Amino acid sequence: MTPFSSALTELRKAAGFPTAYRFYHDNGAQKVLGFSYRKYLLFEQGQTLPAPDTLRRLSLALRLIPKTPPAGRLAAAWLRTTAGDEAYGEVFAPFISVREETPGLSPAHKALGRFIKKQPLSVAQAEAILSSGSHYRAFLALANDAGVWAGAALARAAGLKPAEAAAALRDLAEAGLLKKVKAGEYRFGGDRILEFPRAEIMPPGLNDRMRAYQAEMLASGRLAWRRLSMVRAAPEALAAFYPVLSVSVSAAAAYETAEPLPGSAVFAVEARVVRLFDF
């Protein structure tokens, strides 16, 4: 093992991929990643290092946010393995600053991060979910309920046409997202936080399609709560805060219910950082 192979394996598991096989194939295999499964195994075994462009694709497939400490850890491990510990410590470390830990991440946030279980969606599953607005709406309803659903009931609950609901059930089941209970009836399996692939990994235009579906639903919803802060900061410094936001948004899953309750609804919990103007 090398510093890079150890970091890669740990970050792959932290991203929700229990095996190298799942990581490679769920991220689109050679068609998307640009290298063979055998080559990836050599990365994890510490027998070879990826080229810089391949390292970038690995970082995206791991769902790492650019300029954040987890991405910095992978990059630093790659440089340390490339140069060797002695050269890294004497030549590079004194002149480069790599954030490998998240400043400001409280003990509570760290504990939440350890207990939050993510289920990364494969590229193929993302394509099925985003094949239409009705598929995406059906997916949101099904992923937030533990019951058994047939087309007619799903159509009424999610505001879809019967044919749209039936098509969504069929296609999501074929993508491995639903478990068939009996003919025409399905249940969503799993209780983990679902995470879409990074936009750069998905087929061109697919992320834009998802954003359009989300914008349409947000525009039709009612604001439940809002908090806004405007700060002046260097972008590299502020990027270290993104993992805190990410953990906080994921923690909203602690309040979800898989059963209908009085007044229950599907809420969108969002964290955004918008660059307003240079100053």
Coordinates of N, CA and C in Angstrom, one line a residue, residues 11 30 70 73 125 128 134 146 194 202 207:
L11 N -11.4 6.8 1.0 CA -12.3 7.8 0.4 C -13.4 7.1 -0.4
Q30 N -15.3 2.1 -18.1 CA -14.4 2.7 -19.0 C -15.0 3.8 -19.8
P70 N -11.2 17.0 1.8 CA -11.1 15.6 1.3 C -10.4 15.5 0.0
R73 N -6.8 16.0 0.5 CA -6.1 14.8 1.0 C -5.7 13.8 -0.1
Q125 N -28.5 4.6 -13.0 CA -29.7 4.9 -12.2 C -30.0 6.3 -12.3
A128 N -32.0 6.8 -15.4 CA -33.4 6.4 -15.3 C -34.2 7.4 -14.6
S134 N -41.6 13.4 -14.8 CA -42.5 12.5 -14.0 C -41.7 11.4 -13.4
A146 N -42.0 4.1 2.8 CA -41.6 2.7 3.0 C -42.7 1.7 2.6
L194 N -29.4 9.1 -0.5 CA -29.1 8.9 -1.9 C -28.3 10.0 -2.4
M202 N -21.8 12.5 -15.0 CA -23.0 12.2 -15.7 C -22.9 12.5 -17.2
N207 N -27.3 16.7 -15.8 CA -27.4 17.5 -14.6 C -28.2 18.8 -14.8

